[in-house]
Tab-separated table of C-alpha atoms and ligand atoms in Angstrom:
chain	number	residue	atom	x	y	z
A	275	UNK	CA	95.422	126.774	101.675
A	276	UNK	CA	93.300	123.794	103.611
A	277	UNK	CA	93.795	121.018	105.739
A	278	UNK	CA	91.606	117.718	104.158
A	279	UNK	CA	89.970	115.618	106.521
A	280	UNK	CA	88.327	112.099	104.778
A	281	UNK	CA	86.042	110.103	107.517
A	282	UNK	CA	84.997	106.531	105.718
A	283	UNK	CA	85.648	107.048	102.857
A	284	UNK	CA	83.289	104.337	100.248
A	285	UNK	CA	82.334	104.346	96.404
A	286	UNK	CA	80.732	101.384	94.722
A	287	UNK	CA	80.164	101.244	91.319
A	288	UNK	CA	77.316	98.947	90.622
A	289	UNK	CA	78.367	96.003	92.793
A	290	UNK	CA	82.061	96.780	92.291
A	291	UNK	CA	83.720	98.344	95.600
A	292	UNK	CA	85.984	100.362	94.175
A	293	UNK	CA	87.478	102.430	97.644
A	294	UNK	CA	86.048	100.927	100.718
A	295	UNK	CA	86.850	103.000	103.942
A	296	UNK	CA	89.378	105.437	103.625
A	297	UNK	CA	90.336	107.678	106.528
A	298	UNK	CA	93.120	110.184	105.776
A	299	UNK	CA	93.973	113.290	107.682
A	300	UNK	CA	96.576	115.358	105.691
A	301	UNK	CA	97.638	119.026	107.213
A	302	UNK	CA	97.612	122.468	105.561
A	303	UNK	CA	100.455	122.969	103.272
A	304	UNK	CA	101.249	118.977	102.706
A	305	UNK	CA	102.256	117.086	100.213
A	306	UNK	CA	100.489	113.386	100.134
A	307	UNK	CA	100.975	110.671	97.905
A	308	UNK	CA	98.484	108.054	96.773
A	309	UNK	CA	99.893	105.495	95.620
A	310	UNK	CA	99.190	101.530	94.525
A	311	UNK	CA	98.778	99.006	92.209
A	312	UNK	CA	96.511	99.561	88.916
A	313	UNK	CA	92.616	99.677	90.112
A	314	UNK	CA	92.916	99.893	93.774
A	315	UNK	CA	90.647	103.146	94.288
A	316	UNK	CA	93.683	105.870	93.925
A	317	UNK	CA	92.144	107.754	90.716
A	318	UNK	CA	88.688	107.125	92.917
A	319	UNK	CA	89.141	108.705	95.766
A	320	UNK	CA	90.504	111.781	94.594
A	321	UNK	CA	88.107	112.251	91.867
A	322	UNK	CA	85.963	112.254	95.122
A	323	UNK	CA	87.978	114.742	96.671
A	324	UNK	CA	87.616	116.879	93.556
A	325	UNK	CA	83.830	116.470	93.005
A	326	UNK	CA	83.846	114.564	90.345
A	327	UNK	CA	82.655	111.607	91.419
A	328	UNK	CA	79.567	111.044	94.162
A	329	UNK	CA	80.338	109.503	97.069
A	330	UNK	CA	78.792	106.451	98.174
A	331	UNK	CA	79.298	106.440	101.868
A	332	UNK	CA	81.454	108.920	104.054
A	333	UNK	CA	82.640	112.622	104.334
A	334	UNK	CA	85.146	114.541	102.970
A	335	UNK	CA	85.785	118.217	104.748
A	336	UNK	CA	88.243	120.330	102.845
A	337	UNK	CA	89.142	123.097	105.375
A	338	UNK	CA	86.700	121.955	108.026
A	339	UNK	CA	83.826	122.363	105.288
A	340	UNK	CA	81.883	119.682	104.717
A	341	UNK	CA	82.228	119.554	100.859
A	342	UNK	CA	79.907	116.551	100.118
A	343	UNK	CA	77.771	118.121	98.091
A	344	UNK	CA	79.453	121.430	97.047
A	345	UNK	CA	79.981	122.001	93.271
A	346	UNK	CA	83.568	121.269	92.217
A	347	UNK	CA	83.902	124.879	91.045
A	348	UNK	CA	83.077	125.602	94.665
A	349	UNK	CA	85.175	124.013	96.617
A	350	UNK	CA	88.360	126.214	95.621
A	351	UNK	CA	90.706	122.979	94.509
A	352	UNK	CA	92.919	123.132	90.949
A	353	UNK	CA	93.405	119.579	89.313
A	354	UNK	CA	96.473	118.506	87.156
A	355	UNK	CA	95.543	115.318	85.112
A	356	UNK	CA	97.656	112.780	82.802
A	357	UNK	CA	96.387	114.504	80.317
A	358	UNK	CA	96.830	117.962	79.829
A	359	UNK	CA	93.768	119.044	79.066
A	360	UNK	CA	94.728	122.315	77.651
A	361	UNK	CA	92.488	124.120	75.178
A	362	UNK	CA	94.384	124.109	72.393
A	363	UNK	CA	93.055	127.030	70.370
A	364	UNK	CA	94.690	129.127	73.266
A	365	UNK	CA	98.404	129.960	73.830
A	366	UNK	CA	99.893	128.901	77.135
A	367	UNK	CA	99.305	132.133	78.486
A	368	UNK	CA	95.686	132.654	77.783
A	369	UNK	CA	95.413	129.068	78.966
A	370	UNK	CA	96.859	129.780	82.541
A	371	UNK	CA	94.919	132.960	82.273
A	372	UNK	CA	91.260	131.340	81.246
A	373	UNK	CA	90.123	130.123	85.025
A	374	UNK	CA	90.848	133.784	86.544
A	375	UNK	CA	89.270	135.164	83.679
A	376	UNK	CA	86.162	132.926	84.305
A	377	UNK	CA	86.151	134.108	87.996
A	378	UNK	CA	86.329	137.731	87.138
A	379	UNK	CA	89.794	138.428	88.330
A	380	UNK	CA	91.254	142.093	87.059
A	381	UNK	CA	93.757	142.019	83.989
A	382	UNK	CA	96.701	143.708	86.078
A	383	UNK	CA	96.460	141.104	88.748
A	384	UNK	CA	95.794	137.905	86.171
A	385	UNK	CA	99.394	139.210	84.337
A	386	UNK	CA	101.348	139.137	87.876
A	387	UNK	CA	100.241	135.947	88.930
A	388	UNK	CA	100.551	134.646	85.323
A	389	UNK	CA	103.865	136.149	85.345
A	390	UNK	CA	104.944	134.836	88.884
A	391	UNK	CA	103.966	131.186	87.724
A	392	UNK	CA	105.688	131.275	84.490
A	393	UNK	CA	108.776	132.038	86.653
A	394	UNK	CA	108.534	129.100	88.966
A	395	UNK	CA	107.902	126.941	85.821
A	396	UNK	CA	110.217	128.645	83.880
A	397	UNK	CA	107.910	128.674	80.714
A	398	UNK	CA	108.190	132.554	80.387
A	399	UNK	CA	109.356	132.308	77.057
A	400	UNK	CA	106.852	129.798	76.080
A	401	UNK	CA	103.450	131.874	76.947
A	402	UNK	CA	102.576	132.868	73.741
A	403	UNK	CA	103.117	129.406	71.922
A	404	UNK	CA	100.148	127.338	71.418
A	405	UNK	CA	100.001	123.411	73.461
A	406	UNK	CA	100.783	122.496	70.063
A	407	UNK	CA	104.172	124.131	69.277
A	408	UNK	CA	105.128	122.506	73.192
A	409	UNK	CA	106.617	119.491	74.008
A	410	UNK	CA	104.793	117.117	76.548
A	411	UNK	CA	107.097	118.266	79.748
A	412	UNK	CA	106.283	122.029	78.441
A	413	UNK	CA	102.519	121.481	77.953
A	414	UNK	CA	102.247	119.616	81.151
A	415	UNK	CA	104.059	122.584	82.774
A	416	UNK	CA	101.298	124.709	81.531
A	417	UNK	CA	98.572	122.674	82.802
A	418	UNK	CA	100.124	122.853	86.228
A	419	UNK	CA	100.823	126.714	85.784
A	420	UNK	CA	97.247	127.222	85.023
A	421	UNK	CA	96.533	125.277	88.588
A	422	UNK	CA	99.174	127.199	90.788
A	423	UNK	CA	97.875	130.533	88.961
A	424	UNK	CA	94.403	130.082	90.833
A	425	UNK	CA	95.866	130.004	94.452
A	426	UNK	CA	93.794	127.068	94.833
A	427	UNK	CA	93.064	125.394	98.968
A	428	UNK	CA	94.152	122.378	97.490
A	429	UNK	CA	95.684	121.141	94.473
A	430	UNK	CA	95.144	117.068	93.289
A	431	UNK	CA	97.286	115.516	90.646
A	432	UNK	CA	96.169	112.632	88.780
A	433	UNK	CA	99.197	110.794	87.644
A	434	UNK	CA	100.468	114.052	85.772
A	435	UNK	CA	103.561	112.584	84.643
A	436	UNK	CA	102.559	109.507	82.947
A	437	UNK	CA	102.979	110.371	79.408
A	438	UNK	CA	106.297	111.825	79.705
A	439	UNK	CA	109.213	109.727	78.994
A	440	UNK	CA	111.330	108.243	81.620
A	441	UNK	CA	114.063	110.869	81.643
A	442	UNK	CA	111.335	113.901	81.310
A	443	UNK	CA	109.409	112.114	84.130
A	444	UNK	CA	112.711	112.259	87.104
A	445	UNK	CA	113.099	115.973	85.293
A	446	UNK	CA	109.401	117.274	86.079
A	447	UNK	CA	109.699	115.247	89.321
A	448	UNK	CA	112.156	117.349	90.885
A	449	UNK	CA	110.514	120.638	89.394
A	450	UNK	CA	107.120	119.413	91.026
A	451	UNK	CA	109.043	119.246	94.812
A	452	UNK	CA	110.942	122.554	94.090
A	453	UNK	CA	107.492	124.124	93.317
A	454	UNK	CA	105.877	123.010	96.415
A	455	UNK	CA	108.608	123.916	98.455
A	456	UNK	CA	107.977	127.791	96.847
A	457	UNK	CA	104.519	127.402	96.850
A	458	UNK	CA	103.646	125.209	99.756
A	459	UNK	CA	99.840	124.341	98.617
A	460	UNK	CA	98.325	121.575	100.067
A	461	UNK	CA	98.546	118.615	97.225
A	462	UNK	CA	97.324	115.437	97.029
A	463	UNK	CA	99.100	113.367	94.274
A	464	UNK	CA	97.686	110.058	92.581
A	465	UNK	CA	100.902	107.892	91.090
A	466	UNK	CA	100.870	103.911	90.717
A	467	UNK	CA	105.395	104.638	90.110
A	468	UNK	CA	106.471	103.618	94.135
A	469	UNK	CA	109.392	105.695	93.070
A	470	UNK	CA	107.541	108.399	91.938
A	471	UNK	CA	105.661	108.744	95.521
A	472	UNK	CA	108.954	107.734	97.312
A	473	UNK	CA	110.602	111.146	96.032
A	474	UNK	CA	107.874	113.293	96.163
A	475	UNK	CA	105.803	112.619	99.219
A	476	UNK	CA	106.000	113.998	102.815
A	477	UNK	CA	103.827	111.459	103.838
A	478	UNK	CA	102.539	108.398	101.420
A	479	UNK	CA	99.466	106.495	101.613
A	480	UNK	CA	99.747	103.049	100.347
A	481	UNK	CA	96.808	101.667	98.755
A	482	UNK	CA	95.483	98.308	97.578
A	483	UNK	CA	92.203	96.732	96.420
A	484	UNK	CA	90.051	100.182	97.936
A	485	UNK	CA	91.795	100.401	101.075
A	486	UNK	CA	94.750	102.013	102.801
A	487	UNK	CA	97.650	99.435	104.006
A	488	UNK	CA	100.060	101.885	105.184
A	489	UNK	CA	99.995	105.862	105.929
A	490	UNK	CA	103.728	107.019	106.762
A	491	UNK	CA	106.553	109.051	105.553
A	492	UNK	CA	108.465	107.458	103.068
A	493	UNK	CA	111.289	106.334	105.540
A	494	UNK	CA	108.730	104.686	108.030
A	495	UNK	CA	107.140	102.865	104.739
A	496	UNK	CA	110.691	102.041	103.573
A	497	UNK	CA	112.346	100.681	106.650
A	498	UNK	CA	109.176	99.643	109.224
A	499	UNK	CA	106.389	98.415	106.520
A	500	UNK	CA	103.550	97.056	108.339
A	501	UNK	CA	102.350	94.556	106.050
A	502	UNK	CA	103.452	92.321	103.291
A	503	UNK	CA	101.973	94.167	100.405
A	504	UNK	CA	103.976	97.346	101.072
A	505	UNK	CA	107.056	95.971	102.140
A	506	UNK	CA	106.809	94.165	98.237
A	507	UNK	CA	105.368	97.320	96.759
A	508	UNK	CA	107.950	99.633	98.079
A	509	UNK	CA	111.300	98.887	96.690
A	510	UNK	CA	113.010	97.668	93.582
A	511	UNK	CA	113.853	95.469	93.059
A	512	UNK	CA	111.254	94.166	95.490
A	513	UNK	CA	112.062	92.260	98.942
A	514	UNK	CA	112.883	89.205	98.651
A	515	UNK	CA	110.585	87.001	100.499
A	516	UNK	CA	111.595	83.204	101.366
A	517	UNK	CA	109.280	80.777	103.432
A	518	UNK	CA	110.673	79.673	106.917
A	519	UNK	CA	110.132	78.920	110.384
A	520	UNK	CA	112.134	80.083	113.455
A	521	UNK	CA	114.270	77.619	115.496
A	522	UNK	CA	115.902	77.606	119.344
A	523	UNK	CA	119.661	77.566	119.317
A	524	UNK	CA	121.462	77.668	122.143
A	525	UNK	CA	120.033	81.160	124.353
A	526	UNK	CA	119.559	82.230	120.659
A	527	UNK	CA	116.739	81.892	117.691
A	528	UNK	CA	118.083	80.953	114.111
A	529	UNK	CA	115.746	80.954	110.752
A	530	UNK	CA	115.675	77.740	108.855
A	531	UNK	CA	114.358	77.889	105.423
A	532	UNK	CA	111.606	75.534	104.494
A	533	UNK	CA	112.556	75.763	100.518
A	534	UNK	CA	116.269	74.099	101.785
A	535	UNK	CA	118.762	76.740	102.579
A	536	UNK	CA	121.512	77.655	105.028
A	537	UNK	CA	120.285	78.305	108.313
A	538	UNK	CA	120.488	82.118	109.738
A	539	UNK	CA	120.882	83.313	112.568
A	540	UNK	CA	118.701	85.734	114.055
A	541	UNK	CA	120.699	88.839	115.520
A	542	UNK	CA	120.418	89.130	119.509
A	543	UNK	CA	118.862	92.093	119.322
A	544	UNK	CA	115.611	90.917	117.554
A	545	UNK	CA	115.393	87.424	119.539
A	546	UNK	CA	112.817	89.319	121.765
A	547	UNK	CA	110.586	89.722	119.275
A	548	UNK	CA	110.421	87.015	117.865
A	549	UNK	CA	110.468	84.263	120.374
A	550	UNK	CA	106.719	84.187	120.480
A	551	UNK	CA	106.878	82.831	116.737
A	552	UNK	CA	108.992	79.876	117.547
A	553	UNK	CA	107.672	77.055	115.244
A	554	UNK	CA	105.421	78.905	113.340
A	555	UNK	CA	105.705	78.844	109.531
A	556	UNK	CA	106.629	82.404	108.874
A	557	UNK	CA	108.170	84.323	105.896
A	558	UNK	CA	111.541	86.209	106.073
A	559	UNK	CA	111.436	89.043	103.894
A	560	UNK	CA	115.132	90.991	103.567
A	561	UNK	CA	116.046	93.547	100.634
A	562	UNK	CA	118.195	92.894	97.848
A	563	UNK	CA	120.256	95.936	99.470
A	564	UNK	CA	120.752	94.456	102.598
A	565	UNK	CA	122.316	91.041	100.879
A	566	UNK	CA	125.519	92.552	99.578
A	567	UNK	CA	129.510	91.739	99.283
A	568	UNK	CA	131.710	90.516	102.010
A	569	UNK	CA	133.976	93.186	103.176
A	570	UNK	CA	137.642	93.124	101.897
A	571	UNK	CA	138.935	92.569	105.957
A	572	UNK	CA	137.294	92.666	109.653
A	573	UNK	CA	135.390	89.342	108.765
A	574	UNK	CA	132.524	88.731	110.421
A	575	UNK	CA	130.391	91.970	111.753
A	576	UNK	CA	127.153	91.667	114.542
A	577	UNK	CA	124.205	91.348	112.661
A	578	UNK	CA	125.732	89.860	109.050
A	579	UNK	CA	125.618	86.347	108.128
A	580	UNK	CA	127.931	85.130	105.198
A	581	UNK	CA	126.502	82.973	102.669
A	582	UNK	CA	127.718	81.447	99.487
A	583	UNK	CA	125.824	81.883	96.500
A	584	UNK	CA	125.704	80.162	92.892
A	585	UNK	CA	125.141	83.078	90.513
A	586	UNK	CA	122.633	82.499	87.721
A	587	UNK	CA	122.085	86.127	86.182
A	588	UNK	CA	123.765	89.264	86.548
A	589	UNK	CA	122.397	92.751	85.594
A	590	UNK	CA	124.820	95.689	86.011
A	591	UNK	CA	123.116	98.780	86.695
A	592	UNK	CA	126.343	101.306	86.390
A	593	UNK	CA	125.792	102.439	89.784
A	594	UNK	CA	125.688	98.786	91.458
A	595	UNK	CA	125.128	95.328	90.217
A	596	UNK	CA	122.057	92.974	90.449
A	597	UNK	CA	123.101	89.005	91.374
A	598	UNK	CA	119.981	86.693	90.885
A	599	UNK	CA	120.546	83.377	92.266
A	600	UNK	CA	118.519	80.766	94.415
A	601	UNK	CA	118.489	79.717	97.937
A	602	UNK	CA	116.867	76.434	98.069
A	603	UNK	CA	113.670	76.326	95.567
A	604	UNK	CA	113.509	80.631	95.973
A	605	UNK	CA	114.650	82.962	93.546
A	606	UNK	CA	116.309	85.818	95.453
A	607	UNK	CA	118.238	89.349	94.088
A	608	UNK	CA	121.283	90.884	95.678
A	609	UNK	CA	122.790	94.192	95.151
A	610	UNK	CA	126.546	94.702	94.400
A	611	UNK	CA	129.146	97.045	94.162
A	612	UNK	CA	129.900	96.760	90.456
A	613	UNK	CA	133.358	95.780	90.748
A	614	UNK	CA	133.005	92.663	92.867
A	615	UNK	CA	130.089	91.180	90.540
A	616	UNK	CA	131.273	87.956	89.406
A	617	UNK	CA	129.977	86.205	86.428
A	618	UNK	CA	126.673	83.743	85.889
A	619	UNK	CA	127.860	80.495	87.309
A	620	UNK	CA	130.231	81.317	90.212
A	621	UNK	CA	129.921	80.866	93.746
A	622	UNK	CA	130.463	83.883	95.538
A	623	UNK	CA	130.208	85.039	99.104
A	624	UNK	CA	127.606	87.568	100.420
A	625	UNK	CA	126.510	88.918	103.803
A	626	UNK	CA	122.959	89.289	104.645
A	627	UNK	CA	122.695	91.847	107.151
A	628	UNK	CA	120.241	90.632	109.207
A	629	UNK	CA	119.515	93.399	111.341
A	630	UNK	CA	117.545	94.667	108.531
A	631	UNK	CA	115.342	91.696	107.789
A	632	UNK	CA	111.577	91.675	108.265
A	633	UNK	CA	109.525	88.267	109.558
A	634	UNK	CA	106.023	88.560	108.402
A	635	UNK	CA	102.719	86.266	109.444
A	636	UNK	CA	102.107	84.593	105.925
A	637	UNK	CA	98.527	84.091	107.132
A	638	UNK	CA	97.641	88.086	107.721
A	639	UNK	CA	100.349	89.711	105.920
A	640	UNK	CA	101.620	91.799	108.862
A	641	UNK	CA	105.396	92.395	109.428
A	642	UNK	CA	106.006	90.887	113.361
B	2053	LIG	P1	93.328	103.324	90.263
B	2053	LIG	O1	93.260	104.802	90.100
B	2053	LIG	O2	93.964	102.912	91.556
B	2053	LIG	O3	93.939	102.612	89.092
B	2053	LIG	P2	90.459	103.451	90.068
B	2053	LIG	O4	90.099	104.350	91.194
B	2053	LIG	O5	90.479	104.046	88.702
B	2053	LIG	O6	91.851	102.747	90.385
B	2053	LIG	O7	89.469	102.207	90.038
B	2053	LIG	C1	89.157	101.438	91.184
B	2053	LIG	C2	88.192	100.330	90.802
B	2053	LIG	O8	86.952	100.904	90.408
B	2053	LIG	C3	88.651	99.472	89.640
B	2053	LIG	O9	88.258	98.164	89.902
B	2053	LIG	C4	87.901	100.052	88.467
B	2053	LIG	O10	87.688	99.065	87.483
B	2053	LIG	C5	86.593	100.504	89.107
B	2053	LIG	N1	86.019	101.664	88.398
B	2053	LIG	C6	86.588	102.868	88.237
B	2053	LIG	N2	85.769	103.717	87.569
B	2053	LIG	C7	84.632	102.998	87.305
B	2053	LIG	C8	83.382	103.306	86.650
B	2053	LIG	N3	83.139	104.509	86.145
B	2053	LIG	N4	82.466	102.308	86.577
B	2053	LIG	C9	82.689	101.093	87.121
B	2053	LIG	N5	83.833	100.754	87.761
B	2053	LIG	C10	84.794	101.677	87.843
């Protein structure tokens, strides 16, 4: 196993900048998420990693090697891609054999570690079915047996679990963490599902438009995003994000909406911070899980602020229920507790718990 180290990361394609500037340091034995919206470098830069694509500008040491310009078959990494890419004229067991076989590896020691992997994946009883006669969560299980087989420094997966349907997808996405917990290989993960890199990552790198907006563990991205664009990316539904501009009142700061609104209070504890903003047109951004039901007694708590709403759409989820409504000319989403959702049309109250809300610079994105 190998640390990677990635100093500056560019690649331009023609005149298109397709990652420009990535620094990442990610430890021996981690496991890092890539994540971000459709074309913002993701599948890029670890095609770089791999050797599969040059680099423009910038160094990438796998291991302390500088592996610039060593041959992907050199630079001991095993790849798991969206598609399979299993040789189908083989069974599942001569395909997780076929790399070792390649690299001259003895028959008694290709079986064990064969063996060993088809145990973690639990596709011993599959091995001598051809990808054909699998199903796409089996084949895909081969394809990553036939990476774990090789022992590899590093392993990259390149949105492995796209073509798997939902309920396969949360199935191999638990199997995927339990293997890396047995396994511990470094792995460096390409997804654009924020859910997908919120379960699986140690540590998530947010990208967007070829550069990184965010490197943290998915708690630090989840409560203390740094910027706009992952406090929206990161969540779902997404933070709601409402125009405003902070007011004195009294020894205290309150937030009035610009888009009409009640006015909210800003809890003590955050008036610090952001007394420098006074004045200045700002955005609030606060999850739908942090506007939620009044309690049944106790009233008012530090931190909440009661508002009544106008429902205009409800979606239950089982679990909890979604309220959409407006506050002044902004469409904003609340989460429930299924059982006090009322229907489209009714004014009900809700606490905003304002202790958890975010105030963001509209001009440079960052979270104050
Ligand atoms: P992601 O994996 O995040 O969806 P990619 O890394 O595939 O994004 O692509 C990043 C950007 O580079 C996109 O704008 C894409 O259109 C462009 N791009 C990717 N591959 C090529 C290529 N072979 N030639 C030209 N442009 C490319």
């Amino acid at each position: 196993m190998a640390g990677v180290r990635i100093r500056g990361l560019h690649k331009t394609y023609n005149r298109t900048d397709a990652v420009c500037g990535i620094d990442i340091d990610i430890a021996d034995g981690e496991f890092v998420v890539l994540v971000g919206p459709s074309g913002c470098g993701k599948s890029t830069t670890l095609r770089m990693i791999a050797g599969l694509e040059e680099i423009t500008k910038g160094e990438i040491f796998i291991d302390d090697r500088l592996v610039n310009h060593v041959q992907p078959k050199d630079r001991d990494i095993a790849m798991v891609f969206q598609h399979y890419a299993l040789y189908p004229h083989l069974t599942a067991r001569e395909n997780m054999s076929f790399g070792l076989r390649m690299r001259g590896y003895a028959k008694d020691e290709i079986k064990t570690r064969v063996t060993e992997a088809a145990g973690f994946l639990n596709i011993a009883e599959l091995l001598d079915r051809r990808p054909g006669q699998l199903s796409g969560g089996e084949r895909q299980r081969v394809a990553m047996g036939r990476a774990i087989v090789r022992e590899p420094s590093v392993c990259l997966f390149d949105e492995p679990l796209s073509n798997l349907d939902a309920k396969l997808r949360v199935k191999m996405r638990t199997e995927i963490k339990r293997l890396h917990h047995k396994v511990k290989t470094t792995s460096i993960y390409v997804t654009h599902d924020q859910v997908e890199a919120m379960t699986l990552a140690e540590r998530i790198v947010i990208m967007n438009a070829g550069r990184i907006e965010q490197v943290g563990t998915p708690d630090e991205i989840y409560l203390h995003p740094k910027t706009k664009f992952v406090a929206g990316f990161i969540g779902s539904p997404a933070m709601n994000f409402l125009h405003c501009r902070l007011a004195k009142e009294g020894s205290g700061l309150t937030i009035s909406l610009i888009g009409g609104g009640p006015s909210l209070p800003v809890p003590t504890a955050l008036t610090g911070r952001y007394s420098p903003y006074l004045g200045k047109d700002l955005v609030l951004g606060i999850r739908p899980e942090h506007i939620k039901e009044c309690p049944d007694q106790g009233g008012a708590q530090a931190g909440f602020v009661e508002i009544d709403i106008k429902i205009d759409v409800v979606e239950p989820l089982g679990m909890d229920t979604l309220l959409y409504f407006s506050i002044g000319d902004t469409e904003v989403c609340a989460r429930v507790s299924p059982d006090v959702a009322r229907g489209p049309g009714e004014i009900m109250p809700l606490m905003a718990e304002m202790n958890k809300m975010h105030l963001i610079d509209p001009d440079t994105g960052t979270v104050l």
